[in-house]
XYZ file of C-alpha atoms in Angstrom:
573
model
C 19.796 30.403 -4.279
C 20.694 33.723 -2.805
C 20.303 35.889 0.226
C 17.934 38.634 -0.872
C 14.711 40.510 -0.455
C 11.234 38.894 -0.803
C 10.109 37.952 -4.257
C 12.930 39.100 -6.557
C 12.631 38.256 -10.204
C 13.720 34.717 -10.976
C 12.923 33.242 -7.552
C 11.466 29.749 -7.899
C 9.975 27.119 -5.625
C 12.635 25.669 -3.325
C 14.855 28.768 -3.276
C 16.044 29.692 0.216
C 17.316 32.691 2.148
C 18.369 33.677 5.665
C 16.458 36.392 7.504
C 17.006 38.561 10.583
C 20.634 37.569 11.197
C 23.360 39.988 12.269
C 25.516 38.770 9.361
C 24.932 37.209 5.972
C 25.908 33.739 7.213
C 23.209 33.394 9.871
C 19.489 33.782 10.322
C 16.045 32.271 10.204
C 15.628 29.827 7.316
C 13.011 30.893 4.788
C 12.004 28.986 1.663
C 9.984 30.077 -1.362
C 6.924 28.166 -2.546
C 3.740 29.022 -4.390
C 4.565 32.685 -4.860
C 5.521 33.495 -1.273
C 8.221 33.047 1.340
C 7.650 30.970 4.461
C 9.556 29.329 7.299
C 10.617 25.807 8.284
C 9.566 24.059 11.506
C 12.336 22.873 13.842
C 10.903 19.360 14.313
C 13.768 16.911 13.520
C 15.934 19.886 12.490
C 19.632 19.016 12.682
C 23.072 19.942 11.365
C 22.654 17.859 8.194
C 19.525 19.813 7.259
C 21.204 23.098 8.119
C 24.215 22.219 5.928
C 21.932 21.776 2.911
C 20.769 25.368 3.416
C 24.277 26.739 3.916
C 25.803 25.014 0.902
C 22.899 26.131 -1.272
C 23.622 29.709 -0.241
C 27.324 29.433 -1.111
C 28.841 28.646 2.282
C 31.084 25.696 3.062
C 28.908 24.183 5.769
C 26.683 24.781 8.780
C 28.161 25.200 12.241
C 24.858 25.408 14.144
C 21.302 24.162 13.586
C 19.002 26.219 15.797
C 15.326 25.967 16.684
C 12.754 27.836 18.764
C 12.916 30.909 16.506
C 16.485 31.719 17.526
C 16.505 34.695 15.139
C 12.944 35.726 15.894
C 9.604 34.370 14.625
C 8.869 34.728 10.940
C 5.683 35.590 9.098
C 3.667 33.837 6.440
C 3.089 30.078 6.283
C 5.255 27.349 7.768
C 6.259 25.711 4.498
C 7.985 22.493 5.662
C 7.976 20.304 8.764
C 9.949 17.236 9.889
C 12.644 17.838 7.291
C 15.130 14.959 7.021
C 17.991 15.526 4.571
C 20.818 13.204 3.635
C 23.130 16.158 3.022
C 23.462 15.931 -0.751
C 20.206 17.679 -1.687
C 20.315 21.038 -3.506
C 17.409 22.386 -1.432
C 15.272 21.507 1.569
C 12.506 21.005 -0.989
C 14.336 17.867 -2.141
C 14.598 16.393 1.350
C 12.132 14.063 3.001
C 9.445 15.984 4.896
C 5.718 16.065 5.587
C 5.318 17.939 2.304
C 4.498 21.522 1.444
C 2.212 23.394 3.867
C 1.501 20.330 6.032
C 2.641 21.586 9.415
C 0.886 22.349 12.672
C 3.899 24.328 13.941
C 3.737 27.972 14.931
C 6.433 30.525 14.247
C 7.883 30.078 17.737
C 9.346 26.843 16.297
C 10.989 28.435 13.236
C 14.306 26.823 12.303
C 17.527 28.816 11.916
C 21.143 28.222 10.938
C 24.608 29.614 11.433
C 26.852 28.899 8.459
C 30.640 28.907 8.373
C 32.093 32.280 7.354
C 34.030 30.732 4.480
C 32.350 30.731 1.142
C 33.101 28.020 -1.359
C 36.383 28.378 -3.187
C 34.846 26.771 -6.303
C 31.509 27.435 -7.922
C 29.726 24.995 -10.172
C 27.971 25.700 -13.440
C 25.659 22.718 -13.932
C 24.039 22.377 -17.362
C 23.683 18.608 -17.158
C 19.919 18.848 -17.590
C 20.544 19.924 -21.183
C 22.611 16.796 -21.890
C 19.590 14.498 -21.897
C 17.835 16.621 -24.507
C 20.981 16.863 -26.630
C 21.550 13.094 -26.646
C 17.911 12.547 -27.545
C 18.383 14.872 -30.499
C 21.417 12.862 -31.646
C 19.224 9.761 -31.846
C 16.319 11.600 -33.497
C 18.610 12.900 -36.272
C 19.563 9.329 -37.264
C 22.884 10.479 -38.781
C 26.563 9.460 -38.508
C 25.619 6.062 -37.070
C 27.916 3.055 -36.714
C 25.332 0.557 -35.423
C 22.267 -0.656 -37.274
C 19.190 -2.081 -35.570
C 16.594 -4.086 -37.470
C 13.320 -4.483 -35.567
C 10.910 -7.259 -36.534
C 7.437 -7.845 -35.161
C 5.339 -10.978 -35.157
C 3.635 -9.924 -38.401
C 4.846 -8.009 -41.446
C 5.924 -4.990 -39.368
C 9.585 -4.021 -39.626
C 11.571 -1.013 -38.512
C 15.156 0.039 -39.258
C 17.014 2.370 -36.919
C 20.626 3.429 -36.575
C 22.516 4.101 -33.363
C 25.891 5.156 -31.987
C 28.081 2.590 -30.267
C 29.979 5.143 -28.171
C 26.801 6.499 -26.603
C 25.224 3.115 -25.922
C 28.365 1.609 -24.382
C 28.391 4.445 -21.852
C 24.960 3.367 -20.540
C 24.895 0.176 -18.403
C 21.267 -0.358 -19.397
C 22.146 -0.493 -23.110
C 24.762 -3.235 -23.078
C 22.497 -5.721 -24.874
C 22.324 -3.347 -27.856
C 25.861 -1.952 -27.819
C 27.469 -4.118 -30.483
C 30.776 -3.527 -32.200
C 30.957 -0.537 -34.585
C 29.535 -1.404 -37.986
C 27.549 -4.370 -36.699
C 23.893 -5.180 -37.242
C 21.493 -6.123 -34.456
C 18.053 -7.664 -34.810
C 15.381 -7.013 -32.189
C 12.362 -9.344 -32.062
C 9.380 -7.508 -30.592
C 5.705 -8.282 -30.004
C 3.546 -6.539 -32.584
C 1.716 -4.564 -29.902
C 5.053 -3.092 -28.791
C 6.342 -1.985 -32.201
C 4.999 1.596 -31.741
C 7.201 2.190 -28.663
C 10.511 0.653 -29.829
C 11.850 3.996 -31.061
C 11.044 5.605 -27.702
C 12.754 2.739 -25.889
C 16.019 3.138 -27.808
C 15.814 6.918 -27.430
C 15.617 6.338 -23.659
C 18.959 4.520 -23.842
C 20.398 7.788 -25.189
C 18.639 10.429 -23.117
C 17.900 8.301 -20.028
C 14.522 9.970 -19.898
C 11.183 8.521 -20.977
C 7.478 9.205 -20.607
C 5.479 6.104 -19.702
C 1.683 6.005 -19.873
C -0.630 3.341 -18.518
C -1.224 2.194 -22.101
C 2.507 1.809 -22.834
C 3.853 0.579 -19.489
C 3.499 -3.127 -20.283
C 5.432 -2.817 -23.552
C 8.201 -0.745 -21.990
C 8.427 -3.335 -19.212
C 8.709 -6.126 -21.815
C 11.451 -4.334 -23.709
C 13.329 -3.407 -20.549
C 13.128 -7.015 -19.312
C 14.272 -8.452 -22.650
C 17.218 -6.059 -23.139
C 18.481 -5.596 -19.588
C 17.298 -2.044 -18.859
C 16.919 -2.777 -15.161
C 16.110 0.733 -13.975
C 13.347 1.115 -16.537
C 12.071 -2.349 -15.689
C 11.853 -1.460 -11.989
C 10.199 1.881 -12.749
C 7.536 0.221 -14.902
C 7.029 -2.369 -12.190
C 6.096 0.395 -9.765
C 3.710 1.911 -12.307
C 1.809 -1.368 -12.488
C 0.530 -0.547 -9.004
C -1.395 2.323 -10.618
C -2.598 0.162 -13.482
C -3.945 -2.770 -11.452
C -6.942 -1.010 -9.843
C -8.046 0.616 -13.113
C -9.953 -2.452 -14.363
C -13.002 -3.401 -12.225
C -13.410 -6.580 -14.305
C -10.013 -7.815 -12.936
C -8.925 -8.757 -16.450
C -5.858 -6.496 -16.225
C -4.568 -7.920 -12.896
C -5.066 -11.478 -14.139
C -3.286 -10.746 -17.433
C -0.406 -9.052 -15.626
C -0.079 -11.993 -13.259
C 0.217 -14.356 -16.231
C 2.730 -11.978 -17.813
C 4.786 -11.844 -14.590
C 4.953 -15.644 -14.490
C 5.959 -15.826 -18.163
C 8.753 -13.263 -17.740
C 9.903 -14.474 -14.332
C 9.308 -11.045 -12.774
C 8.971 -11.956 -9.092
C 8.239 -8.382 -7.947
C 5.390 -7.920 -10.424
C 4.021 -11.349 -9.533
C 3.888 -10.440 -5.841
C 2.308 -7.057 -6.636
C -0.503 -8.775 -8.563
C -1.034 -11.375 -5.842
C -1.169 -8.702 -3.142
C -3.783 -6.677 -5.030
C -5.914 -9.744 -5.737
C -5.670 -10.937 -2.107
C -6.743 -7.565 -0.706
C -9.618 -7.437 -3.205
C -10.458 -11.135 -3.230
C -14.172 -10.727 -2.456
C -14.633 -8.457 -5.488
C -12.642 -10.884 -7.648
C -15.028 -13.742 -6.794
C -17.999 -11.712 -8.027
C -16.852 -10.910 -11.579
C -17.230 -12.956 -14.747
C -13.502 -13.636 -14.951
C -13.564 -15.437 -11.594
C -13.993 -18.661 -13.568
C -10.825 -17.917 -15.535
C -8.609 -17.569 -12.452
C -5.874 -20.224 -12.880
C -5.416 -22.964 -10.319
C -1.823 -21.856 -9.759
C -3.008 -18.409 -8.671
C -5.550 -19.817 -6.200
C -2.812 -22.024 -4.781
C -0.948 -18.811 -3.937
C -3.959 -16.793 -2.748
C -5.848 -19.229 -0.501
C -3.035 -19.825 2.047
C -2.877 -16.080 2.746
C -4.165 -14.634 5.994
C -4.275 -11.124 4.502
C -7.131 -12.160 2.231
C -10.175 -9.875 2.212
C -13.469 -11.747 2.099
C -16.804 -11.321 3.870
C -16.502 -14.703 5.617
C -14.829 -18.079 5.294
C -18.159 -19.548 4.198
C -18.310 -16.999 1.343
C -14.813 -18.075 0.279
C -15.816 -21.747 0.234
C -18.978 -20.974 -1.746
C -16.916 -19.022 -4.305
C -14.521 -21.962 -4.580
C -17.517 -24.238 -5.173
C -18.668 -22.051 -8.078
C -15.132 -21.933 -9.485
C -14.702 -25.717 -9.334
C -17.972 -26.283 -11.237
C -17.072 -23.741 -13.920
C -13.505 -24.829 -14.636
C -11.800 -28.001 -15.729
C -9.698 -28.336 -12.585
C -8.881 -31.932 -11.674
C -10.158 -33.688 -8.544
C -6.673 -33.515 -7.008
C -6.220 -29.802 -7.748
C -9.569 -28.935 -6.151
C -8.822 -31.091 -3.105
C -5.505 -29.270 -2.638
C -7.378 -25.939 -2.672
C -9.998 -27.146 -0.160
C -7.121 -27.967 2.211
C -6.510 -24.209 2.517
C -10.094 -23.399 3.578
C -10.210 -22.476 7.273
C -13.181 -24.592 8.447
C -12.820 -23.563 12.136
C -13.709 -20.004 11.086
C -17.235 -21.157 10.067
C -20.167 -21.450 12.496
C -21.300 -24.988 13.467
C -24.671 -24.670 11.707
C -22.935 -23.519 8.519
C -20.642 -26.532 8.752
C -23.670 -28.821 9.153
C -25.425 -27.375 6.094
C -22.436 -27.895 3.777
C -23.528 -31.483 3.080
C -26.838 -30.267 1.680
C -25.914 -27.218 -0.393
C -22.327 -27.600 -1.591
C -21.370 -29.715 -4.583
C -17.759 -29.781 -3.363
C -18.889 -31.736 -0.300
C -20.292 -34.562 -2.371
C -17.138 -34.748 -4.512
C -14.743 -34.671 -1.549
C -16.848 -36.115 1.276
C -14.059 -37.792 3.232
C -11.948 -34.630 3.304
C -14.935 -32.491 4.311
C -15.907 -34.817 7.157
C -12.351 -34.715 8.508
C -12.214 -30.911 8.299
C -15.657 -30.469 9.870
C -14.787 -32.691 12.853
C -11.598 -30.665 13.359
C -13.634 -27.435 13.241
C -16.295 -28.711 15.672
C -13.585 -29.580 18.186
C -12.342 -25.993 17.886
C -15.884 -24.704 18.530
C -16.823 -26.961 21.439
C -13.650 -27.891 23.350
C -12.103 -25.255 25.657
C -8.736 -23.842 24.670
C -6.868 -25.500 27.572
C -8.114 -28.975 26.675
C -7.421 -28.520 22.972
C -3.823 -27.696 23.715
C -3.399 -30.302 26.449
C -5.029 -33.399 24.963
C -5.344 -32.902 21.241
C -1.894 -31.438 20.769
C -3.254 -28.953 18.240
C -0.944 -26.252 16.973
C -3.328 -23.331 17.364
C -0.848 -21.011 15.680
C -1.480 -22.765 12.346
C -3.168 -20.682 9.683
C -6.348 -22.779 9.806
C -7.092 -21.388 13.297
C -6.353 -17.776 12.362
C -9.026 -15.453 10.947
C -8.485 -13.715 7.637
C -9.600 -10.115 7.009
C -13.356 -10.711 7.260
C -15.518 -7.769 6.166
C -18.932 -9.059 7.253
C -20.587 -6.996 9.962
C -19.792 -9.716 12.524
C -16.110 -8.759 12.505
C -15.907 -5.393 10.797
C -16.997 -1.748 10.813
C -16.255 1.265 8.647
C -15.798 4.990 9.108
C -15.400 7.795 6.577
C -13.800 11.210 6.887
C -17.155 12.985 6.657
C -19.401 10.728 8.743
C -22.241 12.707 10.302
C -25.168 12.054 12.657
C -27.415 9.289 11.355
C -30.475 7.505 12.589
C -30.226 3.814 13.387
C -30.433 2.240 9.963
C -31.285 -1.218 11.253
C -28.032 -2.773 10.137
C -27.211 -6.065 11.826
C -24.068 -7.968 12.440
C -23.932 -11.524 11.253
C -26.177 -13.802 9.286
C -27.117 -15.886 12.351
C -29.305 -14.687 15.188
C -26.923 -15.788 17.954
C -24.216 -13.509 16.528
C -26.529 -10.621 15.657
C -25.817 -7.346 17.420
C -27.593 -4.075 16.643
C -25.458 -1.427 14.998
C -25.905 2.008 16.526
C -24.116 4.849 14.716
C -22.608 7.305 17.130
C -22.917 11.074 16.838
C -20.187 13.084 15.175
C -18.826 16.282 16.605
C -16.141 18.608 15.285
C -14.166 18.211 18.497
C -14.025 14.465 18.216
C -14.040 13.410 14.562
C -16.028 10.630 12.944
C -16.344 7.349 14.823
C -18.321 4.114 14.879
C -19.091 1.933 17.890
C -19.765 -1.745 17.354
C -19.532 -5.162 18.996
C -17.948 -8.466 18.019
C -17.682 -11.900 19.629
C -14.555 -12.222 21.746
C -13.342 -15.097 19.560
C -14.464 -17.135 16.514
C -15.044 -20.241 18.686
C -18.711 -21.037 19.359
C -17.844 -21.122 23.060
C -17.727 -17.307 22.947
C -21.126 -16.851 21.243
C -22.545 -14.848 24.151
C -19.369 -13.000 25.123
C -19.112 -9.673 23.368
C -16.363 -7.094 23.044
C -17.197 -3.440 22.390
C -15.067 -1.401 19.998
C -14.915 2.166 18.745
C -13.285 2.951 15.406
C -12.038 6.549 15.240
C -10.962 8.835 12.430
C -8.663 11.379 14.081
C -7.866 14.392 11.875
C -6.453 16.744 14.537
C -4.352 16.760 17.678
C -7.438 17.873 19.611
C -9.431 14.843 18.464
C -6.613 12.568 19.672
C -6.503 14.273 23.052
C -10.271 14.004 23.454
C -9.987 10.216 23.235
C -6.946 10.057 25.486
C -4.586 9.161 22.633
C -1.137 10.617 22.061
C -0.541 11.666 18.447
C 2.227 13.601 16.738
C 1.532 16.108 13.985
C 3.315 13.843 11.510
C 0.840 11.010 12.156
C -2.324 12.966 11.371
C -4.789 11.990 10.180
C -4.679 8.619 11.914
C -7.118 5.839 12.762
C -7.805 4.887 16.362
C -9.395 1.743 17.800
C -10.477 1.446 21.418
C -11.759 -1.643 23.192
C -13.962 -1.889 26.271
C -15.296 -4.719 28.386
C -13.661 -7.828 29.798
C -10.528 -8.952 28.006
C -9.886 -12.680 28.097
C -6.173 -13.290 28.862
C -6.091 -16.271 26.464
C -7.097 -14.129 23.459
C -4.956 -11.733 21.436
C -5.788 -9.501 18.468
C -4.092 -8.675 15.167
C -6.546 -6.101 13.875
C -6.167 -4.581 10.434
C -7.292 -1.364 8.758
C -8.424 -1.617 5.135
C -7.832 1.654 3.270
C -10.576 2.030 0.665
C -10.469 4.050 -2.562
C -13.482 5.220 -4.565
C -15.651 2.768 -2.635
C -14.345 0.187 -5.100
C -11.034 -1.335 -4.072
C -8.677 -1.822 -1.139
C -5.680 0.404 -1.793
C -3.694 -0.555 1.307
C -3.789 -2.527 4.552
C -2.192 -1.281 7.757
C -1.794 -2.792 11.224
C -3.258 -1.400 14.406
C -0.186 -1.013 16.575
C -1.442 -0.322 20.036
C -4.491 1.883 19.561
C -3.540 3.468 16.230
C -3.161 2.614 12.559
C -1.357 4.933 10.171
C -3.152 6.183 7.066
C -0.825 6.263 4.039
C -0.828 9.010 1.411
C -3.371 8.439 -1.350
C -0.672 9.167 -3.941
C 3.101 9.504 -3.749
C 4.194 12.912 -2.409
C 7.310 14.620 -1.096
C 6.362 13.488 2.393
C 7.622 11.219 5.149
C 4.252 9.465 5.093
C 4.496 6.397 2.874
C 2.272 6.178 -0.186
C -0.439 3.524 -0.364
C 0.560 0.286 -2.070
C -1.948 1.027 -4.846
C -2.424 4.733 -5.595
C -5.841 6.286 -5.109
C -5.852 8.653 -8.071
C -8.836 10.617 -6.740
C -6.404 12.018 -4.176
C -8.424 10.991 -1.109
C -9.565 7.697 0.377
C -13.290 6.990 0.480
C -13.346 5.095 3.750
C -11.532 3.045 6.364
C -12.653 -0.416 7.499
C -11.383 -2.244 10.557
C -11.356 -6.034 10.652
C -11.205 -7.585 14.133
C -8.979 -10.663 14.179
C -8.925 -12.577 17.508
C -6.754 -15.640 18.081
C -5.701 -17.849 20.988
C -2.504 -16.843 22.785
C -0.724 -20.173 22.946
C 1.927 -18.964 25.427
C -0.573 -17.657 27.969
C -0.060 -18.589 31.633
C -3.773 -19.494 31.824
C -2.788 -22.905 30.437
C -0.894 -23.756 33.622
């Protein structure tokens, strides 16, 4: 990286220069990207960031990190904003930031530096990138080996490879294969993974590998079996991309079984999280009946479980129990995790007539229904005072219910619509008309809706009004009286109006939807806002969604309202 004129031959993305300084060691920071030079915003700009620039340009260090266009405003785009370097990066392009061309700054906020006058006494020629290719070539040539690897599959497949002890012993990930010179090693591999064994061993030489969605499971198996921990972790992260690919849910269920078999706790949790966030869709596919009891025992206790209602969950469990060979005891254990207080009294009454589970577990159901009816009919103060109920238990906490009673959705491109006659709730007493609100460019898309104040039947006539907001700009935030930073945008907002009962709190969630098909992430509403993650991983300070949305943009955002009793409220006194 050099100080020079715009666009010289050989300039590449991430190259930097200093402009408009009185000497070569000072000036406005400019960085090259996409065929042009641009500036850097001074948000979060500090001496560590400035030192990355100075060292890249051949100076020892930075002595000053300046903002507010100290060397005059630049021209062209503001390339980077909210840069946060650790100090070891070769360029600002390698530091954490909002990403390329994602700044609302103007040139009056251009960042500048003053570097020390001393240039480095030593200069480094770094050709280490060529080493990976060279080591890969050593393996490909299969010559001058002192280690012999015999690979056997489950069938007649066999493969013989030779390797080099010196190279493998230098790689901590290859210790399981780095035998003594002249020794023979046998690898036992699943037949489906035989085609990638050569690539796996080559990785132990070059430390570079290309992993596709079709090969990730085999590479993960090999890495797990032979101690390649970095490759194992990398493949584990790629499973997050693989899980949403199969709308039949066969892939997530297979990977869950594989995680249990291999003892991979991280992969197991990844599968469980995806299935919990997409539980409603799971209950509607053919493979719902093949979901193992052990998996349901992990899923049903979860509060972050997405389902239209608790009644829908119980009905799905009823179908599952009739279609599987689960024992009476296993099913009863699962019913224990159903949150009966989250069902309306009339739904509870009808269970005895339309649910086969009721007839098979009548005593348990009667106990649970009585507990739920107390929750619906006895005021909060009396429940706590006389019944000694622990209202912080999961059974009294709502899950992420997506029925219209407790939920609403907004998209990035919502426009004016006529009232479509959508209604909240399946019961008339909890039915509130849905009236889409107009959309204006100054405000951004939004939806107004109403919910009961609380799941208890005592609140059937007490409504809370909400507005779910998609806020793409600073102006849209200001128009709703919200304070947003440029790094937060776009962001979701949620406002509440009407009487707020002091005994009730809320833990509302935002479901981030991809392709209208699956929940890619779940975020909390902290205060009035919920952050929207990046659809895919980027060089940005914004975290990526738990499950990548490969289309590059989310299809919608759903809020789930989750009221609960505040057990430490002074209203109990």
